[in-house]
Short mmCIF file of C-alpha atoms (C1' of nucleotides) in Angstrom, two decimals:
data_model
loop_
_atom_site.label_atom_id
_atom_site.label_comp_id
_atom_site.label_asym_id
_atom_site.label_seq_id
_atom_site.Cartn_x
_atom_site.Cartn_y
_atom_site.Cartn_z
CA UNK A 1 33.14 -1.91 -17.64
CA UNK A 2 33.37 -0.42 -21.02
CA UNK A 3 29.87 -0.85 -22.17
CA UNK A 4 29.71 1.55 -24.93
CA UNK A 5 32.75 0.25 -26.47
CA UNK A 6 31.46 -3.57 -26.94
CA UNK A 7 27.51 -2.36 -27.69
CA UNK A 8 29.24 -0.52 -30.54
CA UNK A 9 31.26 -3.37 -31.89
CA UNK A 10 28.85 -6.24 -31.61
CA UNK A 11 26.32 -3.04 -33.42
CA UNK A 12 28.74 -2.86 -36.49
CA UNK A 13 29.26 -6.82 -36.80
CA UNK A 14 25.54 -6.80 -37.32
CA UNK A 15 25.79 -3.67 -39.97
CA UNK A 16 23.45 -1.83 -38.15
CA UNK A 17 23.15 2.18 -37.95
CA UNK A 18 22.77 3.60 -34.67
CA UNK A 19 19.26 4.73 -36.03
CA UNK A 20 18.57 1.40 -37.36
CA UNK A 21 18.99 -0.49 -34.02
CA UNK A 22 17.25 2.24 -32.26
CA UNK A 23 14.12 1.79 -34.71
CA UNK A 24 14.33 -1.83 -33.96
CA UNK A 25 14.54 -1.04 -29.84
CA UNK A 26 11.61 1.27 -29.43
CA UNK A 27 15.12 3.85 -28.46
CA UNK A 28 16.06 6.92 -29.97
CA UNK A 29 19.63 7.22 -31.89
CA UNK A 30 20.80 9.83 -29.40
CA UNK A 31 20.43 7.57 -26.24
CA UNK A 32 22.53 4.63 -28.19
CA UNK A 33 24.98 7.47 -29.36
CA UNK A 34 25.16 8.54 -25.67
CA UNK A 35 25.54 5.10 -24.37
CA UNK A 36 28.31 4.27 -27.27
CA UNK A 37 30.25 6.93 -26.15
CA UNK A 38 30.59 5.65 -22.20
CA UNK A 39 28.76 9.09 -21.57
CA UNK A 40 25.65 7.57 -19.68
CA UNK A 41 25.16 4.32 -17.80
CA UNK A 42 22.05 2.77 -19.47
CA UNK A 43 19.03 0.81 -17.49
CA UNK A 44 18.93 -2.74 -17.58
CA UNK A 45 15.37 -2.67 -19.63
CA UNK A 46 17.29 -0.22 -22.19
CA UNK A 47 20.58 -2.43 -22.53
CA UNK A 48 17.47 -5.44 -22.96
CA UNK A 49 15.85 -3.54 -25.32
CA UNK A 50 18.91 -2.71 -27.58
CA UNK A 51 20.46 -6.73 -27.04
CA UNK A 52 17.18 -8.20 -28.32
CA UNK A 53 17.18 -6.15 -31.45
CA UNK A 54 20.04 -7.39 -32.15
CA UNK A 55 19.68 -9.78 -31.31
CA UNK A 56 22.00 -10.79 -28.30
CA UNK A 57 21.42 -12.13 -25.09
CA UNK A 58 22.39 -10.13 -21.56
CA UNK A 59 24.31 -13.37 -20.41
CA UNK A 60 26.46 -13.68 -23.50
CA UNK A 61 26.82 -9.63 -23.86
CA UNK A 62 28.61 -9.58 -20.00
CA UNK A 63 30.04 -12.80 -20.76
CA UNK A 64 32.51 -11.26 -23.40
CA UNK A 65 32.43 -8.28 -22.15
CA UNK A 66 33.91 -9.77 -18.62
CA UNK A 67 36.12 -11.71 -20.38
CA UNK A 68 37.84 -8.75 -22.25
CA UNK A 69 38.05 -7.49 -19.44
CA UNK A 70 40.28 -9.85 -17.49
CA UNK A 71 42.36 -10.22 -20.04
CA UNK A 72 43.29 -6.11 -19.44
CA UNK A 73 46.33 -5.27 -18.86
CA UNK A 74 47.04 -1.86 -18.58
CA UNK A 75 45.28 0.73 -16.69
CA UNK A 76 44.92 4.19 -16.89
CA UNK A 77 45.20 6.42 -12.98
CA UNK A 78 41.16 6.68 -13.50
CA UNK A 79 40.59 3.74 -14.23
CA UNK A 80 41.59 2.14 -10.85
CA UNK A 81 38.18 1.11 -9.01
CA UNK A 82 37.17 3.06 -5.51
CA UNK A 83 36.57 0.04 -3.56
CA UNK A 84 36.16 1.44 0.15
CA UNK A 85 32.68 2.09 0.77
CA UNK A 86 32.01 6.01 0.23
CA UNK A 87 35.74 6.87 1.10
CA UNK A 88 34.84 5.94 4.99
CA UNK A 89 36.80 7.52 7.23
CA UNK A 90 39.15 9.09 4.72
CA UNK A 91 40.30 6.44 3.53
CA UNK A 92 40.22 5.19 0.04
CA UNK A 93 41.22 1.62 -2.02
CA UNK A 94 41.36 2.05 -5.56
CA UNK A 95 41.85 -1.10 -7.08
CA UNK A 96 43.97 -2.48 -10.05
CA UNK A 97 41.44 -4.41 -12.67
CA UNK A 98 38.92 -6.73 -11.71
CA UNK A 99 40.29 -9.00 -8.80
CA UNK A 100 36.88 -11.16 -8.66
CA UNK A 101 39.01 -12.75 -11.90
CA UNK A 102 42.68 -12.51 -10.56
CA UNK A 103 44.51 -14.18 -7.89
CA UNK A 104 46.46 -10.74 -6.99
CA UNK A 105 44.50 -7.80 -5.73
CA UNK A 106 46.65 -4.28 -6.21
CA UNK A 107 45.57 -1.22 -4.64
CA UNK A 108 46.44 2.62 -4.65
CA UNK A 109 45.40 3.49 -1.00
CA UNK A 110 45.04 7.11 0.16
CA UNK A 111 44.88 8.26 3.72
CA UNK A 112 43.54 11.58 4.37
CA UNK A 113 45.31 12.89 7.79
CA UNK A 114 43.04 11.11 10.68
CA UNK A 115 42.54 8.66 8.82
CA UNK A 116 41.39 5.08 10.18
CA UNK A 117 40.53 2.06 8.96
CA UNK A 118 39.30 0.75 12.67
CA UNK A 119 38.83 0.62 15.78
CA UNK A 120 37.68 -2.75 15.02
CA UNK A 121 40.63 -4.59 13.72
CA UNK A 122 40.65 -6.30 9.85
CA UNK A 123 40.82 -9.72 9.87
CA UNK A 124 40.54 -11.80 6.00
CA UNK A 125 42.21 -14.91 4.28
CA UNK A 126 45.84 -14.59 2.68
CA UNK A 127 48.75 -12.05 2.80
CA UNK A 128 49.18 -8.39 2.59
CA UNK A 129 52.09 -6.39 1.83
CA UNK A 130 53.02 -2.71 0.39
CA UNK A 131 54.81 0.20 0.25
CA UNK A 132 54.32 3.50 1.60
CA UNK A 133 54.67 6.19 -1.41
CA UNK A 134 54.05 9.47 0.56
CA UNK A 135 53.82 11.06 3.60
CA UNK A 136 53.80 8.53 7.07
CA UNK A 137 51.09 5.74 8.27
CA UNK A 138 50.79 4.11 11.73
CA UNK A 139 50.28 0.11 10.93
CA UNK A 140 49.52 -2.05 14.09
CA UNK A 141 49.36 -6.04 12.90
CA UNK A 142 48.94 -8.19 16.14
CA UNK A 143 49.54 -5.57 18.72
CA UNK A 144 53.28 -4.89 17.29
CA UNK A 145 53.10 -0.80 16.02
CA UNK A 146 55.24 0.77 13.96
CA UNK A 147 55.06 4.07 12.00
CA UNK A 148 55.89 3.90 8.49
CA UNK A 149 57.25 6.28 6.14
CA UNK A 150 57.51 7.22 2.42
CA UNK A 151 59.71 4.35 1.21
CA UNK A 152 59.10 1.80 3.93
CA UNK A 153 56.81 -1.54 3.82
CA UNK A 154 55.36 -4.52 5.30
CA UNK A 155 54.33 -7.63 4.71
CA UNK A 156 52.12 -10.03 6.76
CA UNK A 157 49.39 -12.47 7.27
CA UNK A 158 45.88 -10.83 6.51
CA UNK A 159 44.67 -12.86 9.91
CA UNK A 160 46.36 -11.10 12.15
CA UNK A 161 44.50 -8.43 13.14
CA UNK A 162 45.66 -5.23 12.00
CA UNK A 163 44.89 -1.69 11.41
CA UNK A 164 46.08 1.94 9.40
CA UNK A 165 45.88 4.74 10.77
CA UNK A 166 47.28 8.43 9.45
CA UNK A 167 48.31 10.41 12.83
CA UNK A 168 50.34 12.94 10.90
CA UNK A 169 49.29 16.02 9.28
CA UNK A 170 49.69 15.04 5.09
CA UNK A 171 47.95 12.76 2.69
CA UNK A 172 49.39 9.15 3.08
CA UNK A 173 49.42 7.30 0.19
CA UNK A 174 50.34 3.36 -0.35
CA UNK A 175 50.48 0.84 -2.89
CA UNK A 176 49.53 -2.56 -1.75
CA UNK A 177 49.06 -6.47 -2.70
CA UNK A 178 46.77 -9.18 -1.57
CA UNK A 179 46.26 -12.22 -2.37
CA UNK A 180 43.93 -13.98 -2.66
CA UNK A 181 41.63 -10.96 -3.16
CA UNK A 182 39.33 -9.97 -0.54
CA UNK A 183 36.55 -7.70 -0.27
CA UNK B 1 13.07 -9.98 -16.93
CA UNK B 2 12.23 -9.73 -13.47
CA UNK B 3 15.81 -8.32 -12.18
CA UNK B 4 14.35 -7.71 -8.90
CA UNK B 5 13.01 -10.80 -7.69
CA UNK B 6 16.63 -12.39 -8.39
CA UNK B 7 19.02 -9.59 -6.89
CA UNK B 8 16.89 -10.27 -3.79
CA UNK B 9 16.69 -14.00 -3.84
CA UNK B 10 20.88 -13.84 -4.36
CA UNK B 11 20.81 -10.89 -1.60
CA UNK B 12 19.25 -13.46 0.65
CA UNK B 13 21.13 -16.50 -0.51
CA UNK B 14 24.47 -14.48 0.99
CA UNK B 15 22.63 -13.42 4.40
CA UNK B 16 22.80 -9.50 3.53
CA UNK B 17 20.15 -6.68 4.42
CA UNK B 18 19.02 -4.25 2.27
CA UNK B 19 21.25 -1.43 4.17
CA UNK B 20 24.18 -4.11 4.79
CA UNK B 21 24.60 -4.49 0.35
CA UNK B 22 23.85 -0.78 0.12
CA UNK B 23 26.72 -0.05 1.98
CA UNK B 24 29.12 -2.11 0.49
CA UNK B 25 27.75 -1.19 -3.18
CA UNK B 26 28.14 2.76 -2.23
CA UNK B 27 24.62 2.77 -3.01
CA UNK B 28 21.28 3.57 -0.78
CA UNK B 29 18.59 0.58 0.74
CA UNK B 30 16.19 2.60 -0.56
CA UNK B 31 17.14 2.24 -3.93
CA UNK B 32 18.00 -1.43 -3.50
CA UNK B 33 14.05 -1.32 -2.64
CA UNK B 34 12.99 -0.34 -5.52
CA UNK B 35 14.85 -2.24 -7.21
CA UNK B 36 13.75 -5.20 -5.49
CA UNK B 37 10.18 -4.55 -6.27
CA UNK B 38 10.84 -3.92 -9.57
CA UNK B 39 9.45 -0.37 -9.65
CA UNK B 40 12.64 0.91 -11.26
CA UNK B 41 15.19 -0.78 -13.71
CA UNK B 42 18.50 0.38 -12.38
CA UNK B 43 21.65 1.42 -14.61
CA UNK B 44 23.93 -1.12 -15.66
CA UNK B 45 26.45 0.62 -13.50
CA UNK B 46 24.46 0.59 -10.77
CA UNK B 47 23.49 -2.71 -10.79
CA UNK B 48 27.49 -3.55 -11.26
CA UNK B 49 28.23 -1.94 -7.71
CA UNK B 50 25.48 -3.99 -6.51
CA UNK B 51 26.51 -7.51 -7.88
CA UNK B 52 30.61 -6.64 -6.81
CA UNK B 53 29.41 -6.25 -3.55
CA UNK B 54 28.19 -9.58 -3.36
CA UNK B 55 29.96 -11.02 -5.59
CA UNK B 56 29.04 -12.38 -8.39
CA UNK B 57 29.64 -11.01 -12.02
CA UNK B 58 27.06 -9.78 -14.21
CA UNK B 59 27.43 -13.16 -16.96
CA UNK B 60 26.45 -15.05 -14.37
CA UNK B 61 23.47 -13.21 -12.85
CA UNK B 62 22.22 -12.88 -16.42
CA UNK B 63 22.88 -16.29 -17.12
CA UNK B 64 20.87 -17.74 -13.90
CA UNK B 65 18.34 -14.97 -14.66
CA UNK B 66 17.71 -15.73 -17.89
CA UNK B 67 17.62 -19.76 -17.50
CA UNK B 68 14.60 -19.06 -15.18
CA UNK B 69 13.29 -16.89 -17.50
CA UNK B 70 13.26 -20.16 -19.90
CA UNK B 71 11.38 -22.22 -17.58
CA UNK B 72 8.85 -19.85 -17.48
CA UNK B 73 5.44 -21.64 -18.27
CA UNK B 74 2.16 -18.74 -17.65
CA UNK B 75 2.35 -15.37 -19.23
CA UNK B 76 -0.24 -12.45 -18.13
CA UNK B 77 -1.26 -10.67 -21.23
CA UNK B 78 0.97 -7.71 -19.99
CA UNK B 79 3.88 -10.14 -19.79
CA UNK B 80 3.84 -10.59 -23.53
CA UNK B 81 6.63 -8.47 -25.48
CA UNK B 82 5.90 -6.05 -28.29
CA UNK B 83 8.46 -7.20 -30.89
CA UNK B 84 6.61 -4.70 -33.85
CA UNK B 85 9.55 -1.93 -33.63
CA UNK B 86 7.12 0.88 -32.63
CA UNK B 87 3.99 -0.26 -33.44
CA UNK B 88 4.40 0.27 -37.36
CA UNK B 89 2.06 1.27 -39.96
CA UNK B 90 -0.79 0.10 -37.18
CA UNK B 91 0.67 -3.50 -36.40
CA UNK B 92 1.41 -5.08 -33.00
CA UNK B 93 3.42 -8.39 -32.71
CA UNK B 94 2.74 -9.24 -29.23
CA UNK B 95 5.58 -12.66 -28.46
CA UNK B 96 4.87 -15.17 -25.81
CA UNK B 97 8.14 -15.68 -23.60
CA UNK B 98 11.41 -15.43 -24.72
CA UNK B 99 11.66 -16.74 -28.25
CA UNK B 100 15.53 -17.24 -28.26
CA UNK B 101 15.14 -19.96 -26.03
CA UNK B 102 12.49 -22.14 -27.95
CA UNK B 103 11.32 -23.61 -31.45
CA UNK B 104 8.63 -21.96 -30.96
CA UNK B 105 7.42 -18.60 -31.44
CA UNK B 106 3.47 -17.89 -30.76
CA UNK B 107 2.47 -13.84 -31.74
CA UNK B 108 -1.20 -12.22 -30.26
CA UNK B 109 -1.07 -9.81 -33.54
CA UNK B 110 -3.50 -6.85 -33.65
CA UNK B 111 -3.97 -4.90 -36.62
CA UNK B 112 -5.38 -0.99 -36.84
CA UNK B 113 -7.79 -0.61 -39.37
CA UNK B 114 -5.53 0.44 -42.27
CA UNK B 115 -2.43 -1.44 -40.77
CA UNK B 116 -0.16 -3.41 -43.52
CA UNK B 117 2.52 -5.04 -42.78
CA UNK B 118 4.03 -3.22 -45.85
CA UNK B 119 4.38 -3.36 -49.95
CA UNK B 120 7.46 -5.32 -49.28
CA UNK B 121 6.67 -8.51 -48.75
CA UNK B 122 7.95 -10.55 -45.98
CA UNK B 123 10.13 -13.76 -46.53
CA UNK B 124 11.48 -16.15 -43.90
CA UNK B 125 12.89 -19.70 -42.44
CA UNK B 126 10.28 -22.06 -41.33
CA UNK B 127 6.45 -22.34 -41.28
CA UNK B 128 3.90 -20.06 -39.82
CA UNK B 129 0.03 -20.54 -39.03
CA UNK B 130 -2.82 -18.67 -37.40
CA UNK B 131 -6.48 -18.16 -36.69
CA UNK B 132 -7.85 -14.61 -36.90
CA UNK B 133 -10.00 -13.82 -33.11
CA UNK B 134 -11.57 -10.87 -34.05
CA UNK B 135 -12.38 -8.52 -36.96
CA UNK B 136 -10.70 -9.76 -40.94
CA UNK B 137 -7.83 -9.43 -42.53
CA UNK B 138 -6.51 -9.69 -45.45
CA UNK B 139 -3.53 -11.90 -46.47
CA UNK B 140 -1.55 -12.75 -49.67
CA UNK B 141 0.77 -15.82 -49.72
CA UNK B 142 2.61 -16.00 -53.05
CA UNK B 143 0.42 -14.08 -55.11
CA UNK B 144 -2.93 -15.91 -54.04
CA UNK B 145 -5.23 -13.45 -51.86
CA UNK B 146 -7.65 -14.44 -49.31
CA UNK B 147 -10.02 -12.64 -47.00
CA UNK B 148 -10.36 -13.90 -43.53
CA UNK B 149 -12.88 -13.47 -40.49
CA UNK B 150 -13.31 -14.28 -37.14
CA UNK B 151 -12.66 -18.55 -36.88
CA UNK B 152 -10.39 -18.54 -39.84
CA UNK B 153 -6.57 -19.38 -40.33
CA UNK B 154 -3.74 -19.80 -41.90
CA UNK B 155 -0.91 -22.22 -42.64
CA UNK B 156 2.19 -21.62 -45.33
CA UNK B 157 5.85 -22.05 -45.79
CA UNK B 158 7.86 -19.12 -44.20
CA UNK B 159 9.92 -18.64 -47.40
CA UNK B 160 7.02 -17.83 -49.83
CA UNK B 161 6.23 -13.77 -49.56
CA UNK B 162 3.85 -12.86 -47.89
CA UNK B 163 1.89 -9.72 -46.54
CA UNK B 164 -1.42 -8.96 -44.21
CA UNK B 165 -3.55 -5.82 -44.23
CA UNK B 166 -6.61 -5.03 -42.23
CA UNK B 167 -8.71 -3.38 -44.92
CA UNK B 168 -11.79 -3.30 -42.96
CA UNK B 169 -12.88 -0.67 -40.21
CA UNK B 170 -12.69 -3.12 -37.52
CA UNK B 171 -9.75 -3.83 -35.68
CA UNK B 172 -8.19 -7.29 -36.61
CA UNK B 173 -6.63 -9.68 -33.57
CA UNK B 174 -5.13 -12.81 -35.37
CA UNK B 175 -3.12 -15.28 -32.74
CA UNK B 176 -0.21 -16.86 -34.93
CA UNK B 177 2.62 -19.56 -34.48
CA UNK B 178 5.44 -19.60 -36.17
CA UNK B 179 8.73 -22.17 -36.44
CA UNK B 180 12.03 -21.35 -35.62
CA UNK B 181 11.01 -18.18 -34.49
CA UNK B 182 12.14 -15.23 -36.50
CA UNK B 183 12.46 -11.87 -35.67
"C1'" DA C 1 5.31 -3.31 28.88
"C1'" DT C 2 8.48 -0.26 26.56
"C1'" DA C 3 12.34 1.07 24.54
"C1'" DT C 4 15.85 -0.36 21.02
"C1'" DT C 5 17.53 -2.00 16.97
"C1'" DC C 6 16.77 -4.37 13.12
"C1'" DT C 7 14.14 -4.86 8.90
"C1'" DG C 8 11.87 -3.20 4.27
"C1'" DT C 9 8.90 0.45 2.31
"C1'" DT C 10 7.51 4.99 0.85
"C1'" DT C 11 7.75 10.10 -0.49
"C1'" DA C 12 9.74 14.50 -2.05
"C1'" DA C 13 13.99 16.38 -3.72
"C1'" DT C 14 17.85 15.77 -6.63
"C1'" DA C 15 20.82 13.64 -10.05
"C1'" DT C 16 20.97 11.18 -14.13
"C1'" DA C 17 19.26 8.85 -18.30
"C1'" DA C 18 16.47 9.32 -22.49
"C1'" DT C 19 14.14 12.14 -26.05
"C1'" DT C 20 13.72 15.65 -29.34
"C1'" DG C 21 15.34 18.42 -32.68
"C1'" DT C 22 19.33 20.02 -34.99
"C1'" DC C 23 24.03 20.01 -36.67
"C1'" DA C 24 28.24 18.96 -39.49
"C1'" DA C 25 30.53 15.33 -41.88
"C1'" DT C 26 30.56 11.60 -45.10
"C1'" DC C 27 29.10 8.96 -49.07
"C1'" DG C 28 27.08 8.15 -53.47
"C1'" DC C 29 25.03 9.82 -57.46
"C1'" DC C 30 23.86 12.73 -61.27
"C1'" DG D 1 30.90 20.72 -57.99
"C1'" DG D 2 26.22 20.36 -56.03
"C1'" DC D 3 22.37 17.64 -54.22
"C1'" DG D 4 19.97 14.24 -51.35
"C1'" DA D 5 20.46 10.64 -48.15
"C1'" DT D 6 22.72 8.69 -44.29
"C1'" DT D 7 25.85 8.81 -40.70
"C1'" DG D 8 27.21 9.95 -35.58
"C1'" DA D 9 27.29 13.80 -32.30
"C1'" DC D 10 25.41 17.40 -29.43
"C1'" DA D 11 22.29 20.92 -26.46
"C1'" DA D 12 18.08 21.58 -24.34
"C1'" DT D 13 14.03 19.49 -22.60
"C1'" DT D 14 11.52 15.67 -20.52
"C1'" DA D 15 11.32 11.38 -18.13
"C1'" DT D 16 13.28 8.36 -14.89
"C1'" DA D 17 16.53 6.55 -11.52
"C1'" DT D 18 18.66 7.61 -7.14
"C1'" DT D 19 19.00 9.88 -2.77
"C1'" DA D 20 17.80 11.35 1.81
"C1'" DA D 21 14.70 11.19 5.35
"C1'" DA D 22 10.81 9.59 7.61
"C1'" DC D 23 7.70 5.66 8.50
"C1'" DA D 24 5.93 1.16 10.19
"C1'" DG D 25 6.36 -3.77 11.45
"C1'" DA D 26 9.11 -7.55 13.75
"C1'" DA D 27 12.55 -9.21 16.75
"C1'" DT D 28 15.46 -8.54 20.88
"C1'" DA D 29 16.67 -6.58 24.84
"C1'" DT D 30 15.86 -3.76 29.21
#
DNA sequence: ATATTCTGTTTAATATAATTGTCAATCGCC
DNA sequence: GGCGATTGACAATTATATTAAACAGAATAT
C-alpha cells in the first residue's frame, strides 16, 4: 500500500513538520515518524486525524494512493501479496500488483509437499496457465491427470474443474496467469 | 466516521458472514466484531485485507462513507469534533459535522477561565458570528474591545484580526458560525 | 424435542500501535 | 566556530488492536 510514503509527500506539499501536523492531530511526532517510515500500520481514526489536519480527505488520500499504485510496475520478491487464506493447506499465492485494477492476475505459487488445493474442485471465470519452476505437481483439470515437472506447463479453461496437488517429497513452486483475475 | 456500520452494511450487501470475510481477509470474526460495533478502529492494513476480500478498494469505501457522512443531519453533543489542536491555552472549538463538505461551519466554543485564543491575532476568509451561552468573554475586532455576557453576540468580517479571552472566573460557552469554514 | 450448525458477541491473553523522552543531524544566526 | 532552534529517528513504556476460545441465540435438520 505504501502509506507512509504518500502521508509524507502530501505532508511536505503542505510545508508541514512532522511535529507541526502532529500538534495539529492531537498525535505525537513519533507515531507520524513511525507511520512515515512504513514501520506501523496506523488506525483508521489516526490516518483521520492526521488527513483532517491537513487537511485531506480519506477518499481522495486512497484515491491517489490506489492510483499510484496501478500504475506500478516493478515489484520487489516481498512485495508480491499472500493471497491464499493463511497458507491453507500448504499452499501459498503470492500475487503480482493489485489485480482488482488489472486484467492479468500473476502469481508465484508454492506447494509445500502434501500439498492440496481440494478435494473440492476450483471452478472460476477465464483461463489459467503456468509453468512449473521447481520440484513436481500433480494437476487434474476435468478428470484428465498429469504430473508436472520443473519446466513443464498448462494452460486451460478456469471452468473446468481442476485441482494441485504436491505428492512428491520437495517444495513445488509455479508461476501462473489468469485472466480475468479471480479471487 | 462510523467505519463499522458501513463494512457491515457492504459485508451484507455481498451475502458474507462474519467468519466467511474473516477467512478470506486472513483475519478473525471476532475482530470483524468489533469492528462492526465500532468498539475498535482497525489499522489501515487491516481494514485493506478486509475490503480485498470483498472487493472493493479503499477510495471507494471512503468515498461512499464519507458521502453519507455529508448527509448527515442530527449530531449528539459527543458527535461534535474538537478541531482546537489539543485544547490550547484553555480553548475548545467543538465543529458540527464535517465542515469540508459545507459553507457552513457552526463551533460550540468553551473557554477556561484564563483561555486566549493568543497575542497573535487571528485573520481569515469570510464572516463569522456568535452569541455567548454562558459566562463572558472578552473579544477585540480590529482594535475595538467589547465585553460580552450571557445573550450577547457577535458579527464581523473574517479578515479583520481578531482575538477572544475569558478574563473572568467563570467558564465562557459561546456557540459561533462562521462562512466558508476555516480551519 | 434435541442435537447440529449457523450466526454474532464477549473476555482474557497476546501482538501491535502510539506515547514519551531522548538523541544526533541540520540550519541559521551571531 | 559555537549556540539555539528545528528537524526526523529511535528505545522503552503505555495504550490499543487483534487473537483465540468460549458463549448464547436462531435456524435447520434428525
Amino acid at each position: 500500500m505504501n502509506v507512509g510514503d504518500k502521508l509524507r509527500a502530501i505532508r511536505k506539499k503542505h510545508g508541514l513538520s512532522q511535529r507541526e501536523l502532529a500538534a495539529k492531530a492531537g498525535l505525537t511526532n513519533g507515531t507520524i515518524s513511525l507511520i512515515e517510515k512504513n514501520r506501523t500500520s496506523p488506525s483508521v481514526a489516526s490516518l483521520k486525524s492526521l488527513l483532517d489536519a491537513i487537511p485531506i480527505s480519506m477518499a481522495e488520500f486512497f484515491s491517489i494512493l490506489e492510483e499510484d499504485d496501478s500504475a506500478k510496475v516493478f515489484y520487489r520478491a516481498q512485495e508480491l501479496t499472500e493471497i491464499s487464506p493463511s497458507h491453507q493447506g500448504g499452499v501459498s499465492l503470492r500475487q503480482l500488483g493489485n489485480a482488482a485494477h488489472h486484467a492479468l492476475q500473476v502469481l508465484h505459487e508454492t506447494y509445500e509437499p502434501g500439498a492440496d488445493t481440494g478435494p473440492e474442485f476450483l471452478r472460476h471465470e477465464g483461463e489459467e496457465a503456468g509453468v512449473v519452476v521447481r520440484g513436481s505437481i500433480e494437476v487434474t483439470v476435468d478428470g484428465a491427470v498429469s504430473l508436472l515437472h520443473a519446466g513443464d506447463g498448462y494452460l486451460f479453461d478456469s471452468r473446468l474443474p481442476h485441482r494441485f496437488r504436491n505428492i512428491g517429497d520437495e517444495i513445488c513452486e509455479i508461476v501462473s496467469a489468469c485472466t480475468p483475475p479471480s479471487f
